[in-house]
Amino acid sequence: DAGITQSPRHKVTETGTPVTLRCHQTENHRYMYWYRQDPGHGLRLIHYSYGVKDTDKGEVSDGYSVSRSKTEDFLLTLESATSSQTSVYFCATFPTGQGNEQFFGPGTRLTVL
Amino acid sequence: GESVGLHLPTLSVQEGDNSIINCAYSNSASDYFIWYKQESGKGPQFIIDIRSNMDKRQGQRVTVLLNKTVKHLSLQIAATQPGDSAVYFCVEFSLDTGRRALTFGSGTRLQVQP
């Protein structure tokens, strides 16, 4: 499972507050991703990283920012949370040159009231 | 666990039967098509992939079929077990984009009746 942990696992916050979700991996995988999952949808890409300090936007990046200062950590920040950001957030990693399997963390359930 | 999808299409099968989960994909330029399984409360888990220039690939108890003419992908599970109960996603994957990210379909829920 690529040793992926996400913290917190559950969070309830209020509209307008900043929130940071953390993804930590132990396998030194190059690529890291943040997806969100909503009812009726598959997972949708928010942001991704292809190396330390190298990040880029996915399809649903509005209202989110990311940072990767170390290979093992990828942070997702909601600068000012909105109710539309209530979702389950998954982190994933992808090692290059080892097939097409991406490894997913256990998810963080975020509720914005 | 979280609500993966309130209105997902559902396939209900008896334990021991074979299951076939179907998917229509959109991007003919994808290099690979992948099936992921998501159990309640967990992240998705890779099952099997197939390269776009193939039409069939077999794994342990699973077979994936690709029909590029009609943009159709299917996952066959032999001798379905209760542990196979989950949501299954067909996923598109392209190598030529720098992101190497996955494009998920909306999913199918498989329920295995004992």
CSV table of N, CA, C and O in Angstrom, one decimal, chain A residues 18 25 41 88 112:
chain,number,residue,atom,x,y,z
A,18,PRO,N,-9.4,28.2,7.2
A,18,PRO,CA,-8.4,27.5,6.4
A,18,PRO,C,-8.2,26.1,6.9
A,18,PRO,O,-8.4,25.8,8.1
A,25,GLN,N,4.1,9.6,2.7
A,25,GLN,CA,4.4,8.3,2.1
A,25,GLN,C,5.8,7.9,2.5
A,25,GLN,O,6.7,8.7,2.8
A,41,HIS,N,-19.9,10.6,-8.3
A,41,HIS,CA,-18.7,10.8,-9.1
A,41,HIS,C,-17.6,9.8,-8.8
A,41,HIS,O,-17.5,9.3,-7.6
A,88,VAL,N,-14.7,13.7,0.3
A,88,VAL,CA,-13.7,12.7,0.8
A,88,VAL,C,-12.4,13.0,-0.1
A,88,VAL,O,-12.5,12.9,-1.3
A,112,VAL,N,-17.6,20.7,5.7
A,112,VAL,CA,-17.5,22.2,5.9
A,112,VAL,C,-19.0,22.7,6.1
A,112,VAL,O,-19.8,22.5,5.3
